[in-house]
Short mmCIF file of C-alpha atoms and ligand atoms in Angstrom, two decimals:
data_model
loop_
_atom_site.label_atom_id
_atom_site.label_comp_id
_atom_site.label_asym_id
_atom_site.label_seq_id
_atom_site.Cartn_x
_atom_site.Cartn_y
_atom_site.Cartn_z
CA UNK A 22 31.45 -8.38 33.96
CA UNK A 23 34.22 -10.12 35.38
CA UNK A 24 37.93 -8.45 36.63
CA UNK A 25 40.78 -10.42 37.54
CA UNK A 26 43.77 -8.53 39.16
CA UNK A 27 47.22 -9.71 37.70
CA UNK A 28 49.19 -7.49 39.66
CA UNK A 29 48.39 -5.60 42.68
CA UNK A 30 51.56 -4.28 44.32
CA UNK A 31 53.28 -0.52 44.13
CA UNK A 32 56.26 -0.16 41.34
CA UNK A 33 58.79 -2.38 43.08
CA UNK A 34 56.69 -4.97 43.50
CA UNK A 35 56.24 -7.16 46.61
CA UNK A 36 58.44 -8.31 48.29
CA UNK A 37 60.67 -5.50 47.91
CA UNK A 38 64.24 -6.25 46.98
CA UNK A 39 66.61 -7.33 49.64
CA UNK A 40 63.77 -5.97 52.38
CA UNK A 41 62.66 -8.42 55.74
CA UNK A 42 60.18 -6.91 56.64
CA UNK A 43 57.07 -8.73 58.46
CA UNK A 44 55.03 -8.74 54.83
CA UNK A 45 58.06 -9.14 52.61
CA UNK A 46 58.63 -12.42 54.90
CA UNK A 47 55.29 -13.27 55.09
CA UNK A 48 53.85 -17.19 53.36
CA UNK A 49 50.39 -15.60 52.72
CA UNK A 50 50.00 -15.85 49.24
CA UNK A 51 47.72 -12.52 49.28
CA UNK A 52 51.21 -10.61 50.51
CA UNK A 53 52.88 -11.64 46.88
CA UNK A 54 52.46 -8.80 44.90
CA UNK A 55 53.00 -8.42 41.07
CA UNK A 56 52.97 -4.71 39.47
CA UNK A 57 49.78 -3.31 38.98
CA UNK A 58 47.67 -4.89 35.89
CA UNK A 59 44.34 -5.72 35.53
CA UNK A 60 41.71 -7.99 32.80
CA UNK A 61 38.18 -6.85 32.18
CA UNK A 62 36.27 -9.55 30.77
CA UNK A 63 32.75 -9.17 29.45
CA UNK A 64 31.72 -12.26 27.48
CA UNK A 65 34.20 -12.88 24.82
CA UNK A 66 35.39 -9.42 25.38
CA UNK A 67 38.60 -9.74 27.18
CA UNK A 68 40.37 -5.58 28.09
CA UNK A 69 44.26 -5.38 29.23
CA UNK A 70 44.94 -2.49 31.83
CA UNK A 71 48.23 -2.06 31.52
CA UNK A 72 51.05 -3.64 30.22
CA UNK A 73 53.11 -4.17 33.33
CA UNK A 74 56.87 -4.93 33.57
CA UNK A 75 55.50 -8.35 34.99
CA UNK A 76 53.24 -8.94 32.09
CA UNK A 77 54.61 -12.07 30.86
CA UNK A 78 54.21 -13.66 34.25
CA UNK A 79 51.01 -12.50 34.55
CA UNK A 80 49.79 -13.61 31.27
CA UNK A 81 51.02 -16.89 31.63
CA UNK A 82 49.68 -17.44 35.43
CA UNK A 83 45.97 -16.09 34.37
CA UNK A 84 46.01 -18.38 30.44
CA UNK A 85 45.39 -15.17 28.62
CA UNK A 86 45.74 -16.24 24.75
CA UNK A 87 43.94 -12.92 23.01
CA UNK A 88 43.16 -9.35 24.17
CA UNK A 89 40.59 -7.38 21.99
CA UNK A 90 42.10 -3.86 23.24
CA UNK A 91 45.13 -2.97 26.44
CA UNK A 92 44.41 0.32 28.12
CA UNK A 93 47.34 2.22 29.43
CA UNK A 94 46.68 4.47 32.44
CA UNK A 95 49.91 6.34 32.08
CA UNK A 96 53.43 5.56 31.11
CA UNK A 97 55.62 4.90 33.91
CA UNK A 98 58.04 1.61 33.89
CA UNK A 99 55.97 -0.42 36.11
CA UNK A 100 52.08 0.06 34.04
CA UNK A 101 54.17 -0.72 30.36
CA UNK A 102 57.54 -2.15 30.75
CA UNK A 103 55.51 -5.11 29.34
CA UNK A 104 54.76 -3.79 26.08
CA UNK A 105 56.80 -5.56 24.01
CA UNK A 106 55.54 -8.97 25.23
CA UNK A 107 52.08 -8.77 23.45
CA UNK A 108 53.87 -10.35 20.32
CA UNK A 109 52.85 -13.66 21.41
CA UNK A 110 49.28 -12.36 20.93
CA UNK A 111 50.04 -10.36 18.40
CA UNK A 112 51.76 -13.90 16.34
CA UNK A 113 48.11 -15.90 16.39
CA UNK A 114 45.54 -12.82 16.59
CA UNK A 115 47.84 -9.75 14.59
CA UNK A 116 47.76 -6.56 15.54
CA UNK A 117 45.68 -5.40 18.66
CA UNK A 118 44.32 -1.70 19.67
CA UNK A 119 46.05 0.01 22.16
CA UNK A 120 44.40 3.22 24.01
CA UNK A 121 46.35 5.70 26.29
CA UNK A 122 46.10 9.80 26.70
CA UNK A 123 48.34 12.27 24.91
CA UNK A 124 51.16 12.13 27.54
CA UNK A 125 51.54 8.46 27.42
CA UNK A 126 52.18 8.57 23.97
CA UNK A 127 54.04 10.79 23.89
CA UNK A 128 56.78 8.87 26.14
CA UNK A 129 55.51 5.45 24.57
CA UNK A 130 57.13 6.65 21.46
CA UNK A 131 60.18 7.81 22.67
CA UNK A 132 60.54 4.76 24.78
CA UNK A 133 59.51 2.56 22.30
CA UNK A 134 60.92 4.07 19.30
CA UNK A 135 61.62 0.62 18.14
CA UNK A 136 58.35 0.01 17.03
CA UNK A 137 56.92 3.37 16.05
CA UNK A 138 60.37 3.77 13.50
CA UNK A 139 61.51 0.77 12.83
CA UNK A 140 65.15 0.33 11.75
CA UNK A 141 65.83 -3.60 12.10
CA UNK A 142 63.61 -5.45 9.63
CA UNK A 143 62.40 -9.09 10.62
CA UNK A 144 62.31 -8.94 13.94
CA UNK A 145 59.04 -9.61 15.44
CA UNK A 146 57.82 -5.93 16.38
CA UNK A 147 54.88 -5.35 18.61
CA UNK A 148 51.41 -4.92 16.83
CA UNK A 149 49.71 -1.89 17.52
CA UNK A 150 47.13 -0.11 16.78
CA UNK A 151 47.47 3.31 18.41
CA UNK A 152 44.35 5.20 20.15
CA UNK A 153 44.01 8.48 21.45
CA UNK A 154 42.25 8.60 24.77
CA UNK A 155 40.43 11.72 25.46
CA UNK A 156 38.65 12.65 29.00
CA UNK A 157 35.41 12.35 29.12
CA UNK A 158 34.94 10.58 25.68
CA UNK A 159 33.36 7.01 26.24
CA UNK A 160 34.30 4.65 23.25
CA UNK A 161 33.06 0.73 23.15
CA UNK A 162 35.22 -2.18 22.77
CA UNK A 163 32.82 -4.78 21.29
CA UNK A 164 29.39 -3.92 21.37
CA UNK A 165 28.52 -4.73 25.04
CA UNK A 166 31.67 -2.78 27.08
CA UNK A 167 31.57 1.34 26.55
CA UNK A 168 34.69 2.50 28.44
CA UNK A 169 34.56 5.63 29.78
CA UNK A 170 38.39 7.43 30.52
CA UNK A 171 38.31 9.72 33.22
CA UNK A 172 41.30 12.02 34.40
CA UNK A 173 42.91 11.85 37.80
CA UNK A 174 46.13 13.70 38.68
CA UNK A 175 49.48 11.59 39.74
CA UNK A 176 51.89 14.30 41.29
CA UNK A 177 51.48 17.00 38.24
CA UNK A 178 51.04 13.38 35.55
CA UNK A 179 47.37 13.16 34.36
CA UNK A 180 46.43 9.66 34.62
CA UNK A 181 43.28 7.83 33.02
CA UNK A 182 40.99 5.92 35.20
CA UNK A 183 38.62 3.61 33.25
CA UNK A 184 35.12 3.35 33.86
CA UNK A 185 33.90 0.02 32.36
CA UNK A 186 29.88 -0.03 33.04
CA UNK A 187 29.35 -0.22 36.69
CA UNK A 188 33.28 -1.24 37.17
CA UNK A 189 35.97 1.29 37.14
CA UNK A 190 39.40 1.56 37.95
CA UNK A 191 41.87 4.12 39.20
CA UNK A 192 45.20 3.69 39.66
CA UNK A 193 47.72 5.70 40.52
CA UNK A 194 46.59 9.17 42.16
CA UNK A 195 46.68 11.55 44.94
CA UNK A 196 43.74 13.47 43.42
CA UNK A 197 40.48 13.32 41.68
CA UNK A 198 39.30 16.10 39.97
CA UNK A 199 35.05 16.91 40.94
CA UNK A 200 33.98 15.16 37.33
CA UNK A 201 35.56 12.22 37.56
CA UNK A 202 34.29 11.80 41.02
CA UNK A 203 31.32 12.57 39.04
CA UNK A 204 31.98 9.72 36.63
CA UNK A 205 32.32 7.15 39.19
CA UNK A 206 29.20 7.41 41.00
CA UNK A 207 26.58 4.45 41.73
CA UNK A 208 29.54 1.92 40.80
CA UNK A 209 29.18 -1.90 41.43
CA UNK A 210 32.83 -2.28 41.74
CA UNK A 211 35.46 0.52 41.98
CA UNK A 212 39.42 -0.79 42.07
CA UNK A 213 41.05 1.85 43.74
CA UNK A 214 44.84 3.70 44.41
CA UNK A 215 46.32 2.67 47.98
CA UNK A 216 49.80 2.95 48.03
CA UNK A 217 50.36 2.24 52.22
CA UNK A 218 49.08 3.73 55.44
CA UNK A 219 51.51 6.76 55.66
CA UNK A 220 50.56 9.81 53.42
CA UNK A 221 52.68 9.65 50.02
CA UNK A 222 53.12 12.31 47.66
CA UNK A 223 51.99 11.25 44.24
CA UNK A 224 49.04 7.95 45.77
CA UNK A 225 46.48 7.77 48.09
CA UNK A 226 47.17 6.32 51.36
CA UNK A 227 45.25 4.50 53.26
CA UNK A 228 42.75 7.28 54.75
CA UNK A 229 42.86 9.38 51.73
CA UNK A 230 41.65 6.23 49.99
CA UNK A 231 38.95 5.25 52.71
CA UNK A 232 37.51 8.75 52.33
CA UNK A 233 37.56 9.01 48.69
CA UNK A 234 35.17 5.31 49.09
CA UNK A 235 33.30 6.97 51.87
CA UNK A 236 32.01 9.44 48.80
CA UNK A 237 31.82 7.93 45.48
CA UNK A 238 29.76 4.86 47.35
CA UNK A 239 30.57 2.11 45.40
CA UNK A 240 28.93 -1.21 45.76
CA UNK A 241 32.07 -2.89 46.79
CA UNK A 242 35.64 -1.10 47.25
CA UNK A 243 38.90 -3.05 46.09
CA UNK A 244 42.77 -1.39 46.93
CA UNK A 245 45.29 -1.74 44.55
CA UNK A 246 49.05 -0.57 44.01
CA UNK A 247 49.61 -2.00 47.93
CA UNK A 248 53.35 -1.80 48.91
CA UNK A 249 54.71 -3.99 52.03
CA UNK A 250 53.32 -1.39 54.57
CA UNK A 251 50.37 -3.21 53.85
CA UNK A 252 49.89 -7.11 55.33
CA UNK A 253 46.78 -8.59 53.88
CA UNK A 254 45.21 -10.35 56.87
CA UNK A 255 46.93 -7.79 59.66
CA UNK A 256 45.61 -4.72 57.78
CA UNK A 257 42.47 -6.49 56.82
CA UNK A 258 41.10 -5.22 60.31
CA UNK A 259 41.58 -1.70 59.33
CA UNK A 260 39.02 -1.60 56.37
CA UNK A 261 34.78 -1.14 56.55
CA UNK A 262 32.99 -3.56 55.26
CA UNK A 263 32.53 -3.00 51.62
CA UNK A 264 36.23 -2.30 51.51
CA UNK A 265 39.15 -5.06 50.91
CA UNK A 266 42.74 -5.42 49.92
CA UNK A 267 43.17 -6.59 46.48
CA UNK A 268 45.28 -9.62 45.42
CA UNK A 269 46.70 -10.90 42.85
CA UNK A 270 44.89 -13.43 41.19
CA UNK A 271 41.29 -12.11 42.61
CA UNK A 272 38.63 -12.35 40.44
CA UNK A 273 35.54 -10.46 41.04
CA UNK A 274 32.20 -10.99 39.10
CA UNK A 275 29.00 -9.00 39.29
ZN1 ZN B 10 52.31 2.79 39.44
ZN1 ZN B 11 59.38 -5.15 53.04
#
């Protein structure tokens, strides 16, 4: 199985607009931060998490040319503002599967009205197939991934984590419900919520995130959804072993 992080940074992105900051300033690649969006690939098997606002970019800087399914965590601006660029994909492959929870489609219709009741005829919609995600019920894209979608709570927002084999992925939390910690035990690779070092209210922080590691044991321990409280290198220093900073771009293979 192989993930490659398109996006790692919080919901502004990084650097932050008009900020000069030491990481906002900073030349290390590793300190440029996309919004949060990940692939799965597992043979031909190619997964989308999230749609991000910077999708296009991301698409385009990683030569992604077909998805088989896009996974939504949860619907705020920065996981699907990207939506409506699948049509590339959707032009040479047609329409693709799409998976998110009850709550995120819920606002994915309203937001997207567009192209659940179309009005305009001839415009290039977006191709979806819609799936309901369900806690707790694993479902296979292909034959070889079986994706398991596991709750975690985001302020009062329920959020899906994904558990793809021994990889899994949670994004966006500040807590984790006893059977999803459950569900992401004796993981290979777990991409994890890290929003900076200070506590936040609706993320992890930094020790909140450490801790939550220092539990589920995972093999190796990535952080995601960094903002510019968090220098790559500097900050490096503050992590155990098994732990690191995501970045976009990183691929990691098991
Ligand atoms: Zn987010
Ligand atoms: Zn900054």
């Amino acid at each position: 199985m192989k993930l490659t992080f398109l996006g790692t940074g919080t919901s502004t992105g990084v650097p932050s607009i008009g900020c000069d900051c030491e990481t906002c300033l900073s030349t290390d690649p590793r300190d440029k931060r996309l919004r949060q969006s990940a692939l799965i690939e597992e043979g031909e098997i190619k997964i989308l998490i999230d749609t991000s606002i910077d999708f296009r970019q991301q698409a385009l800087r990683a030569g992604i040319s077909k998805l088989d399914a896009i996974l939504i965590t949860h619907c705020h601006v920065d996981h699907v503002f990207g939506l409506d660029d699948i049509r590339p994909l959707n032009f040479r492959h047609g329409a693709m599967g799409v998976y998110a929870n009850e709550p995120a489609w819920t606002d994915l219709k309203r937001i997207f009205k567009y192209i659940f009741e179309p009005v305009h005829f001839g415009g290039g919609l977006p191709q979806l197939i819609p799936h309901l995600v369900t806690k707790n019920s694993p479902f296979c894209i292909g034959s070889d991934v079986e994706v398991t979608p596991l709750e975690v709570i985001h302020g009062k927002l329920p959020v899906i984590a994904y558990r793809f084999n021994d990889f899994a992925y949670a994004t966006d939390l500040k807590l984790m419900p006893e059977e999803t910690k459950n569900g992401l035990r004796d993981l290979d690779v777990l991409a994890l919520d890290c929003v900076r070092i200070k506590p936040h209210s609706t993320h992890l922080c930094l020790e909140e995130s450490l801790a939550l590691i220092e539990e589920l044991k995972p093999k190796r321990a990535f952080l995601i959804h960094l903002n510019h409280d968090i220098m790559y290198e500097r900050d490096s220093k503050l992590l155990p072993d098994n732990v690191e900073f995501a970045y976009d771009g990183l691929v990691v293979e098991s």
